[in-house]
Amino acid sequence: MSVYLLRGVSPLGAEPVDLLIRDGVIAELGTRLSAADARVIDGAGLVALPGLVDLHTHLREPGREDAETVESGSRAAARGGWTAVHAMANTDPVADTAGVVEQVWRLGRRSGWVDVRPVGAVTVGLGGERLAELGAMADSAARVSVFSDDGMCVHDAVLMRRALEYVKAFDGVVAQHAQEPRLTENAQMHEGEVSAALGLTGWPAVAEEAIIARDVLLAGHVGSRLHVCHVSTAGSVEIIRWAKARGIDVTAEVTPHHLLLTDELVRTYDPVYKVNPPLRTADDVAALRAALADGTIDIVATDHAPHPVEAKDCEWGSAAMGMTGLETALSVVQEAMVDTGLLDWAQVATRMSSTPARIGRLADQGRPLAVGEPAHLTLIDPAAVWDCDPAAMATSGRNSPLRGRKMSGQVVATFYLGQPTVLDGALNEPVELS
Ligand SMILES: [Zn+2]
């Protein structure tokens, strides 16, 4: 195994130290370290974070390889500083059996850019009618612990209750896409002033909040863990805050785009801004930032949702919903949360690495930057400024809502299992896993 000496990096933004990586672990931390066999990397000005862990990624394989593959999505993840991603189950076929989740897991192992953790569907075919074989997926080689019908809401209260009860047996968690389907039929954007002005059918905040309210009560009732995907409204934040105060075991995520963008962008009719849940108001953005800062919202997850060009290069009404995010997330978090003084880098590490790893029960990810720990690391240059150009990204998706923007903070290197998957800001090599 190769040996790397990172000279003068700032762990979690603290005073610079040297960090020696050997045999896949952090072997030494200190000042003026030396190792004759090490490749030396100048870390001056770079912040070292534990490798980022995404609880919500769409890798599209199997079935939609025209949008993304496990390989291309894994490369994008490495470029963005991630060392583990949870691959959502809304593939074709749906990841609702041990066979499909093992297929995705093996594709991830073969790619070797990040740890690909398959998410299992809650219901057969995301149909919302019968529970999938949750236990078989948990027992499979993929060791699934996160279950979600993401893209669809588990709207039947009895099924949701059964899923919450069932996953307790193997310490799993149900990740809910909170969207009351009847309240969002034909919805095109956030329901509010802008939708009224544009004459587009609205996706009301209450459609998200009603499901979250029901689900936290169900989780409390059965004593199970609940995770809420992509929280997007101020009202949802209030409900989650209430549930946590009551001792209900709920965690929640927010996406980078919901921390930065608002429904005012829909006035352009550019389908790149069409997403589910939709971009909300500036007041919602402020509430989401405050909730991520105070811990009511636990983590940032990308909801990276690549689409082929033709699915977005059309009229607003017929365009697919979703945005890419793996390669821009850390920069957005820096702009929205760090540069604004709402979070320091240590708090970013909990929200983008250790807490998502804990929710997903990934034992060797999200670990402290300490001697003997696995060397999953991200090095970011907070002073770097770059232009967001979707054509230059590793993802197959070109649907970044940030295209043309000046981005703050750049991932310079990513280490996965002690090997640099990214060096000098560019893809290096994947890790060969036996
Ligand atoms: Zn979703």
Short mmCIF file of C-alpha atoms and ligand atoms in Angstrom, two decimals:
data_model
loop_
_atom_site.label_atom_id
_atom_site.label_comp_id
_atom_site.label_asym_id
_atom_site.label_seq_id
_atom_site.Cartn_x
_atom_site.Cartn_y
_atom_site.Cartn_z
CA MET A 1 0.00 0.00 0.00
CA SER A 2 1.12 3.51 -0.72
CA VAL A 3 2.18 5.95 1.96
CA TYR A 4 1.09 9.60 1.95
CA LEU A 5 2.30 12.45 4.12
CA LEU A 6 -0.12 15.38 4.17
CA ARG A 7 1.97 18.30 5.33
CA GLY A 8 0.35 21.16 7.22
CA VAL A 9 -3.35 20.32 6.81
CA SER A 10 -5.93 21.79 9.21
CA PRO A 11 -8.04 19.00 10.73
CA LEU A 12 -11.62 20.31 10.96
CA GLY A 13 -10.18 23.81 10.47
CA ALA A 14 -7.91 23.62 13.56
CA GLU A 15 -4.17 24.38 13.76
CA PRO A 16 -2.14 22.78 10.95
CA VAL A 17 -0.55 19.36 11.53
CA ASP A 18 1.13 16.69 9.46
CA LEU A 19 -0.91 13.57 8.81
CA LEU A 20 0.65 10.28 7.73
CA ILE A 21 -1.44 7.67 5.92
CA ARG A 22 -0.08 4.13 5.84
CA ASP A 23 -1.78 0.79 5.19
CA GLY A 24 -5.17 2.46 4.79
CA VAL A 25 -5.20 4.11 8.20
CA ILE A 26 -4.12 7.37 9.79
CA ALA A 27 -0.76 6.18 11.11
CA GLU A 28 0.60 9.38 12.67
CA LEU A 29 -0.55 12.91 13.46
CA GLY A 30 1.90 15.56 14.59
CA THR A 31 4.36 18.27 13.60
CA ARG A 32 7.41 17.76 11.41
CA LEU A 33 6.61 14.15 10.64
CA SER A 34 8.79 12.38 8.14
CA ALA A 35 8.60 9.11 6.27
CA ALA A 36 11.19 8.26 3.64
CA ASP A 37 8.76 6.13 1.64
CA ALA A 38 5.91 8.66 1.65
CA ARG A 39 4.57 10.75 -1.17
CA VAL A 40 4.38 14.26 0.31
CA ILE A 41 1.34 16.43 -0.36
CA ASP A 42 1.47 20.12 0.51
CA GLY A 43 -1.58 20.75 2.65
CA ALA A 44 -1.00 24.42 3.43
CA GLY A 45 -4.34 26.20 3.59
CA LEU A 46 -6.33 22.98 3.23
CA VAL A 47 -9.00 21.86 5.68
CA ALA A 48 -9.10 18.10 6.33
CA LEU A 49 -12.51 16.55 6.94
CA PRO A 50 -13.48 12.92 7.40
CA GLY A 51 -14.66 11.57 4.04
CA LEU A 52 -18.18 12.77 3.32
CA VAL A 53 -21.11 10.33 3.55
CA ASP A 54 -24.21 10.91 1.43
CA LEU A 55 -27.41 9.33 2.68
CA HIS A 56 -29.33 10.17 -0.51
CA THR A 57 -27.90 9.65 -4.01
CA HIS A 58 -29.53 8.48 -7.21
CA LEU A 59 -27.03 6.40 -9.21
CA ARG A 60 -29.76 5.24 -11.66
CA GLU A 61 -28.23 1.80 -12.34
CA PRO A 62 -29.73 -0.70 -13.08
CA GLY A 63 -32.08 0.48 -15.79
CA ARG A 64 -31.33 4.15 -16.41
CA GLU A 65 -27.71 4.00 -17.47
CA ASP A 66 -28.48 6.82 -19.93
CA ALA A 67 -28.80 9.10 -16.87
CA GLU A 68 -25.97 7.78 -14.68
CA THR A 69 -24.16 4.55 -13.82
CA VAL A 70 -22.70 3.35 -10.57
CA GLU A 71 -19.30 4.05 -12.16
CA SER A 72 -20.02 7.62 -13.30
CA GLY A 73 -21.92 8.49 -10.14
CA SER A 74 -19.14 7.08 -7.98
CA ARG A 75 -16.57 9.19 -9.83
CA ALA A 76 -18.75 12.25 -9.27
CA ALA A 77 -18.98 11.36 -5.59
CA ALA A 78 -15.21 11.08 -5.22
CA ARG A 79 -14.77 14.43 -7.00
CA GLY A 80 -17.16 15.99 -4.52
CA GLY A 81 -15.24 14.67 -1.49
CA TRP A 82 -17.52 11.74 -0.67
CA THR A 83 -16.21 8.35 0.45
CA ALA A 84 -19.60 6.67 0.87
CA VAL A 85 -22.95 7.15 -0.84
CA HIS A 86 -26.33 5.54 -0.32
CA ALA A 87 -27.82 4.59 -3.67
CA MET A 88 -31.57 5.13 -3.78
CA ALA A 89 -33.86 2.26 -4.69
CA ASN A 90 -35.92 3.80 -7.52
CA THR A 91 -34.01 2.01 -10.25
CA ASP A 92 -35.39 -0.31 -12.93
CA PRO A 93 -35.81 -2.96 -11.65
CA VAL A 94 -36.50 -1.40 -8.28
CA ALA A 95 -34.01 -2.36 -5.54
CA ASP A 96 -36.65 -4.28 -3.58
CA THR A 97 -34.96 -7.72 -3.38
CA ALA A 98 -31.69 -9.11 -2.09
CA GLY A 99 -30.70 -9.79 -5.71
CA VAL A 100 -30.93 -6.19 -6.88
CA VAL A 101 -29.28 -4.63 -3.84
CA GLU A 102 -26.42 -7.13 -4.14
CA GLN A 103 -26.05 -6.22 -7.81
CA VAL A 104 -25.72 -2.51 -6.95
CA TRP A 105 -23.34 -3.29 -4.09
CA ARG A 106 -21.11 -5.38 -6.39
CA LEU A 107 -21.09 -2.65 -9.06
CA GLY A 108 -19.92 -0.25 -6.36
CA ARG A 109 -17.16 -2.60 -5.22
CA ARG A 110 -16.02 -3.02 -8.83
CA SER A 111 -15.94 0.75 -9.38
CA GLY A 112 -13.90 1.35 -6.25
CA TRP A 113 -14.28 5.13 -6.05
CA VAL A 114 -16.46 5.21 -2.94
CA ASP A 115 -18.34 2.83 -0.68
CA VAL A 116 -21.68 2.34 -2.46
CA ARG A 117 -24.38 1.39 0.06
CA PRO A 118 -27.65 0.32 -1.56
CA VAL A 119 -30.92 1.59 -0.10
CA GLY A 120 -33.70 -1.00 -0.15
CA ALA A 121 -37.24 -0.15 -1.24
CA VAL A 122 -39.90 -0.18 1.49
CA THR A 123 -42.65 -1.53 -0.79
CA VAL A 124 -42.58 -3.91 -3.74
CA GLY A 125 -41.84 -1.94 -6.92
CA LEU A 126 -42.33 1.32 -4.94
CA GLY A 127 -46.01 0.48 -5.41
CA GLY A 128 -47.02 1.45 -1.89
CA GLU A 129 -49.13 -1.69 -1.49
CA ARG A 130 -47.01 -4.54 -0.10
CA LEU A 131 -43.87 -4.48 2.03
CA ALA A 132 -40.71 -5.56 0.19
CA GLU A 133 -38.42 -8.26 1.62
CA LEU A 134 -36.74 -5.91 4.06
CA GLY A 135 -35.18 -8.68 6.16
CA ALA A 136 -33.71 -10.45 3.14
CA MET A 137 -32.09 -7.20 1.99
CA ALA A 138 -30.70 -6.59 5.48
CA ASP A 139 -29.26 -10.13 5.56
CA SER A 140 -27.81 -9.90 2.02
CA ALA A 141 -24.18 -9.23 1.18
CA ALA A 142 -25.20 -5.57 0.73
CA ARG A 143 -26.25 -5.42 4.43
CA VAL A 144 -28.97 -2.85 3.79
CA SER A 145 -29.93 -0.73 6.77
CA VAL A 146 -31.66 2.23 5.08
CA PHE A 147 -35.04 1.62 3.44
CA SER A 148 -36.84 4.17 1.29
CA ASP A 149 -39.40 4.45 -1.49
CA ASP A 150 -37.81 7.82 -2.32
CA GLY A 151 -39.43 9.44 -5.30
CA MET A 152 -42.66 8.08 -3.88
CA CYS A 153 -44.13 8.57 -0.42
CA VAL A 154 -45.12 5.59 1.71
CA HIS A 155 -48.51 7.23 2.10
CA ASP A 156 -50.48 4.30 3.55
CA ALA A 157 -50.30 4.76 7.31
CA VAL A 158 -50.65 1.05 8.07
CA LEU A 159 -47.82 0.10 5.70
CA MET A 160 -45.63 2.85 7.15
CA ARG A 161 -46.34 1.56 10.65
CA ARG A 162 -45.48 -2.01 9.63
CA ALA A 163 -42.24 -0.90 7.97
CA LEU A 164 -41.21 1.05 11.07
CA GLU A 165 -41.94 -2.00 13.25
CA TYR A 166 -40.23 -4.46 10.92
CA VAL A 167 -36.87 -2.65 10.60
CA LYS A 168 -36.41 -2.57 14.38
CA ALA A 169 -35.42 -6.25 14.24
CA PHE A 170 -32.22 -5.41 12.37
CA ASP A 171 -31.65 -1.81 13.54
CA GLY A 172 -32.75 -0.40 10.19
CA VAL A 173 -34.27 2.97 9.44
CA VAL A 174 -37.09 4.04 7.15
CA ALA A 175 -36.23 7.18 5.15
CA GLN A 176 -39.46 8.84 4.12
CA HIS A 177 -40.06 11.02 1.07
CA ALA A 178 -42.78 13.10 2.71
CA GLN A 179 -45.33 14.03 0.06
CA GLU A 180 -49.06 13.59 0.50
CA PRO A 181 -49.98 12.40 -2.99
CA ARG A 182 -53.52 13.78 -3.22
CA LEU A 183 -52.37 17.25 -2.18
CA THR A 184 -49.69 17.30 -4.87
CA GLU A 185 -51.45 15.93 -7.94
CA ASN A 186 -49.94 17.53 -11.07
CA ALA A 187 -47.85 19.82 -8.86
CA GLN A 188 -45.23 21.80 -10.75
CA MET A 189 -43.63 24.04 -8.14
CA HIS A 190 -44.00 25.41 -4.60
CA GLU A 191 -47.52 26.69 -3.93
CA GLY A 192 -47.29 30.39 -3.15
CA GLU A 193 -47.05 33.84 -4.65
CA VAL A 194 -44.83 32.78 -7.54
CA SER A 195 -46.98 29.80 -8.53
CA ALA A 196 -50.04 32.05 -8.47
CA ALA A 197 -48.31 34.62 -10.66
CA LEU A 198 -47.12 31.98 -13.13
CA GLY A 199 -50.34 29.96 -13.12
CA LEU A 200 -48.53 26.72 -12.31
CA THR A 201 -50.10 24.04 -10.09
CA GLY A 202 -48.66 24.33 -6.59
CA TRP A 203 -47.00 21.76 -4.28
CA PRO A 204 -48.14 23.12 -0.89
CA ALA A 205 -45.89 23.01 2.15
CA VAL A 206 -48.67 21.25 4.05
CA ALA A 207 -48.33 18.19 1.81
CA GLU A 208 -44.85 17.64 3.26
CA GLU A 209 -45.68 18.74 6.79
CA ALA A 210 -48.77 16.53 7.13
CA ILE A 211 -46.78 13.37 6.34
CA ILE A 212 -43.90 14.33 8.64
CA ALA A 213 -46.37 15.02 11.48
CA ARG A 214 -48.02 11.63 10.97
CA ASP A 215 -44.73 9.78 10.68
CA VAL A 216 -43.07 11.22 13.79
CA LEU A 217 -46.20 10.24 15.73
CA LEU A 218 -46.05 6.73 14.24
CA ALA A 219 -42.33 6.41 14.99
CA GLY A 220 -42.94 7.50 18.56
CA HIS A 221 -45.85 5.10 18.89
CA VAL A 222 -43.94 2.02 17.75
CA GLY A 223 -40.57 3.13 19.20
CA SER A 224 -38.70 3.01 15.91
CA ARG A 225 -36.19 5.16 14.06
CA LEU A 226 -37.45 7.50 11.35
CA HIS A 227 -35.41 9.54 8.89
CA VAL A 228 -37.01 12.38 6.94
CA CYS A 229 -35.61 12.99 3.45
CA HIS A 230 -35.03 16.46 1.96
CA VAL A 231 -36.89 18.68 4.45
CA SER A 232 -37.88 21.81 2.56
CA THR A 233 -40.26 23.95 4.64
CA ALA A 234 -40.15 26.04 7.80
CA GLY A 235 -43.22 24.20 9.07
CA SER A 236 -41.48 20.82 8.72
CA VAL A 237 -38.64 22.16 10.84
CA GLU A 238 -41.10 23.10 13.59
CA ILE A 239 -42.64 19.61 13.60
CA ILE A 240 -39.24 17.90 13.75
CA ARG A 241 -38.13 20.21 16.54
CA TRP A 242 -41.30 19.31 18.47
CA ALA A 243 -40.76 15.58 17.88
CA LYS A 244 -37.15 15.68 19.05
CA ALA A 245 -38.17 17.57 22.18
CA ARG A 246 -40.62 14.74 22.89
CA GLY A 247 -37.81 12.17 22.61
CA ILE A 248 -38.96 10.70 19.30
CA ASP A 249 -36.08 9.03 17.43
CA VAL A 250 -36.21 11.10 14.24
CA THR A 251 -33.40 12.41 12.06
CA ALA A 252 -33.70 14.72 9.08
CA GLU A 253 -31.76 15.88 6.06
CA VAL A 254 -31.68 19.02 3.93
CA THR A 255 -30.29 19.26 0.41
CA PRO A 256 -27.72 21.84 -0.70
CA HIS A 257 -30.17 23.31 -3.19
CA HIS A 258 -32.81 23.90 -0.53
CA LEU A 259 -30.16 25.75 1.51
CA LEU A 260 -29.39 28.13 -1.35
CA LEU A 261 -32.11 28.54 -3.97
CA THR A 262 -35.72 29.81 -3.92
CA ASP A 263 -38.86 29.50 -6.02
CA GLU A 264 -38.16 32.93 -7.53
CA LEU A 265 -35.90 31.04 -9.99
CA VAL A 266 -38.96 29.33 -11.48
CA ARG A 267 -39.88 32.64 -13.09
CA THR A 268 -37.20 31.81 -15.67
CA TYR A 269 -39.17 28.66 -16.64
CA ASP A 270 -35.79 26.92 -16.85
CA PRO A 271 -36.49 23.24 -16.05
CA VAL A 272 -33.10 22.94 -14.35
CA TYR A 273 -34.88 24.46 -11.33
CA LYS A 274 -37.64 21.82 -11.31
CA VAL A 275 -37.14 19.49 -8.37
CA ASN A 276 -39.11 17.47 -5.83
CA PRO A 277 -39.69 18.73 -3.20
CA PRO A 278 -39.72 22.08 -4.98
CA LEU A 279 -37.58 25.11 -4.26
CA ARG A 280 -39.40 27.07 -1.57
CA THR A 281 -39.32 30.69 -0.31
CA ALA A 282 -36.51 32.76 1.19
CA ASP A 283 -38.16 32.35 4.61
CA ASP A 284 -37.99 28.57 4.23
CA VAL A 285 -34.32 28.78 3.23
CA ALA A 286 -33.59 30.86 6.35
CA ALA A 287 -35.45 28.36 8.56
CA LEU A 288 -33.59 25.41 7.01
CA ARG A 289 -30.22 27.07 7.58
CA ALA A 290 -31.09 27.84 11.19
CA ALA A 291 -32.31 24.26 11.72
CA LEU A 292 -29.13 22.77 10.27
CA ALA A 293 -27.11 25.09 12.50
CA ASP A 294 -28.98 24.21 15.72
CA GLY A 295 -29.12 20.47 14.94
CA THR A 296 -32.88 20.17 14.38
CA ILE A 297 -31.91 19.07 10.88
CA ASP A 298 -29.13 16.54 11.39
CA ILE A 299 -27.42 16.24 8.03
CA VAL A 300 -26.92 17.50 4.50
CA ALA A 301 -27.73 14.93 1.82
CA THR A 302 -27.48 15.70 -1.88
CA ASP A 303 -30.53 14.04 -3.48
CA HIS A 304 -28.18 13.96 -6.51
CA ALA A 305 -30.65 13.24 -9.34
CA PRO A 306 -29.01 13.14 -12.77
CA HIS A 307 -31.21 13.09 -15.88
CA PRO A 308 -30.44 12.69 -19.57
CA VAL A 309 -30.39 16.01 -21.44
CA GLU A 310 -33.70 15.35 -23.22
CA ALA A 311 -35.53 14.97 -19.88
CA LYS A 312 -34.64 18.56 -18.98
CA ASP A 313 -34.29 20.17 -22.41
CA CYS A 314 -38.03 20.65 -22.83
CA GLU A 315 -40.98 22.68 -21.53
CA TRP A 316 -41.31 23.14 -17.78
CA GLY A 317 -44.49 21.06 -17.59
CA SER A 318 -43.01 17.93 -19.15
CA ALA A 319 -39.49 18.17 -17.67
CA ALA A 320 -38.25 15.61 -15.14
CA MET A 321 -37.73 16.67 -11.53
CA GLY A 322 -34.27 16.63 -9.99
CA MET A 323 -30.84 18.25 -9.85
CA THR A 324 -27.27 16.99 -9.68
CA GLY A 325 -25.39 17.77 -6.49
CA LEU A 326 -22.50 15.47 -5.65
CA GLU A 327 -19.77 17.72 -7.04
CA THR A 328 -21.12 21.01 -5.69
CA ALA A 329 -22.52 20.11 -2.26
CA LEU A 330 -19.51 20.98 -0.14
CA SER A 331 -19.09 24.33 -1.90
CA VAL A 332 -22.75 25.16 -1.36
CA VAL A 333 -22.47 24.26 2.32
CA GLN A 334 -19.42 26.49 2.60
CA GLU A 335 -21.28 29.39 0.95
CA ALA A 336 -24.58 28.95 2.82
CA MET A 337 -23.33 27.82 6.23
CA VAL A 338 -19.60 28.37 6.80
CA ASP A 339 -18.99 31.72 5.10
CA THR A 340 -22.14 33.01 6.83
CA GLY A 341 -20.80 31.98 10.26
CA LEU A 342 -23.61 29.48 10.91
CA LEU A 343 -21.32 26.41 11.04
CA ASP A 344 -17.63 25.81 11.59
CA TRP A 345 -15.77 22.99 9.83
CA ALA A 346 -16.08 20.62 12.79
CA GLN A 347 -19.85 21.05 12.60
CA VAL A 348 -19.76 20.48 8.84
CA ALA A 349 -17.95 17.20 9.55
CA THR A 350 -20.74 16.00 11.83
CA ARG A 351 -23.46 17.01 9.39
CA MET A 352 -21.84 15.60 6.24
CA SER A 353 -19.85 12.65 7.60
CA SER A 354 -20.19 11.28 11.14
CA THR A 355 -23.95 11.70 11.58
CA PRO A 356 -24.96 10.33 8.16
CA ALA A 357 -22.59 7.41 8.78
CA ARG A 358 -24.29 6.77 12.10
CA ILE A 359 -27.80 6.95 10.59
CA GLY A 360 -26.74 4.50 7.86
CA ARG A 361 -24.90 2.29 10.40
CA LEU A 362 -21.60 2.52 8.51
CA ALA A 363 -19.08 1.50 11.16
CA ASP A 364 -15.88 2.54 9.33
CA GLN A 365 -17.06 5.85 7.86
CA GLY A 366 -17.45 9.22 9.55
CA ARG A 367 -14.71 8.37 12.01
CA PRO A 368 -12.64 10.97 13.90
CA LEU A 369 -9.37 12.19 12.37
CA ALA A 370 -7.25 10.22 14.83
CA VAL A 371 -4.39 7.72 14.77
CA GLY A 372 -5.56 4.21 13.94
CA GLU A 373 -8.75 5.33 12.20
CA PRO A 374 -9.50 4.39 8.57
CA ALA A 375 -8.07 6.98 6.20
CA HIS A 376 -11.25 8.25 4.56
CA LEU A 377 -10.46 11.94 4.12
CA THR A 378 -11.47 15.01 2.19
CA LEU A 379 -9.15 17.98 1.71
CA ILE A 380 -10.86 21.23 0.80
CA ASP A 381 -9.34 24.57 -0.14
CA PRO A 382 -11.83 27.08 1.30
CA ALA A 383 -10.13 29.98 -0.48
CA ALA A 384 -10.50 28.51 -3.96
CA VAL A 385 -13.07 30.01 -6.33
CA TRP A 386 -14.22 28.13 -9.42
CA ASP A 387 -16.83 28.29 -12.16
CA CYS A 388 -19.55 25.67 -12.11
CA ASP A 389 -19.51 24.02 -15.54
CA PRO A 390 -21.70 20.91 -15.75
CA ALA A 391 -19.87 19.75 -18.88
CA ALA A 392 -16.65 19.48 -16.86
CA MET A 393 -18.22 17.29 -14.18
CA ALA A 394 -17.77 13.55 -13.70
CA THR A 395 -21.50 12.89 -13.42
CA SER A 396 -23.35 12.05 -16.63
CA GLY A 397 -26.04 14.51 -15.57
CA ARG A 398 -25.83 18.06 -16.93
CA ASN A 399 -28.72 19.32 -14.81
CA SER A 400 -26.89 21.43 -12.25
CA PRO A 401 -28.89 24.43 -11.04
CA LEU A 402 -25.57 26.10 -10.25
CA ARG A 403 -24.17 26.19 -13.78
CA GLY A 404 -22.40 29.43 -14.53
CA ARG A 405 -22.13 30.32 -10.84
CA LYS A 406 -18.95 31.23 -9.03
CA MET A 407 -18.43 28.53 -6.39
CA SER A 408 -16.50 28.95 -3.13
CA GLY A 409 -14.25 26.21 -1.79
CA GLN A 410 -12.92 23.32 -3.81
CA VAL A 411 -12.23 19.68 -3.04
CA VAL A 412 -8.51 19.21 -3.68
CA ALA A 413 -8.12 15.58 -2.62
CA THR A 414 -10.22 12.64 -1.48
CA PHE A 415 -8.76 9.57 0.21
CA TYR A 416 -10.80 6.38 0.30
CA LEU A 417 -9.31 3.46 2.25
CA GLY A 418 -6.02 5.35 2.35
CA GLN A 419 -5.81 5.77 -1.43
CA PRO A 420 -6.25 9.09 -3.24
CA THR A 421 -9.30 8.83 -5.50
CA VAL A 422 -8.88 12.55 -6.17
CA LEU A 423 -5.58 14.47 -6.23
CA ASP A 424 -4.92 18.10 -7.20
CA GLY A 425 -8.66 18.52 -7.77
CA ALA A 426 -8.83 15.82 -10.44
CA LEU A 427 -9.82 12.16 -10.45
CA ASN A 428 -6.86 9.93 -9.70
CA GLU A 429 -7.46 6.19 -9.38
CA PRO A 430 -10.11 3.94 -7.87
CA VAL A 431 -9.30 1.47 -5.13
CA GLU A 432 -9.04 -2.18 -6.13
CA LEU A 433 -11.22 -4.19 -3.82
CA SER A 434 -10.89 -7.96 -3.69
ZN ZN B 1 -37.29 12.24 -2.64
#
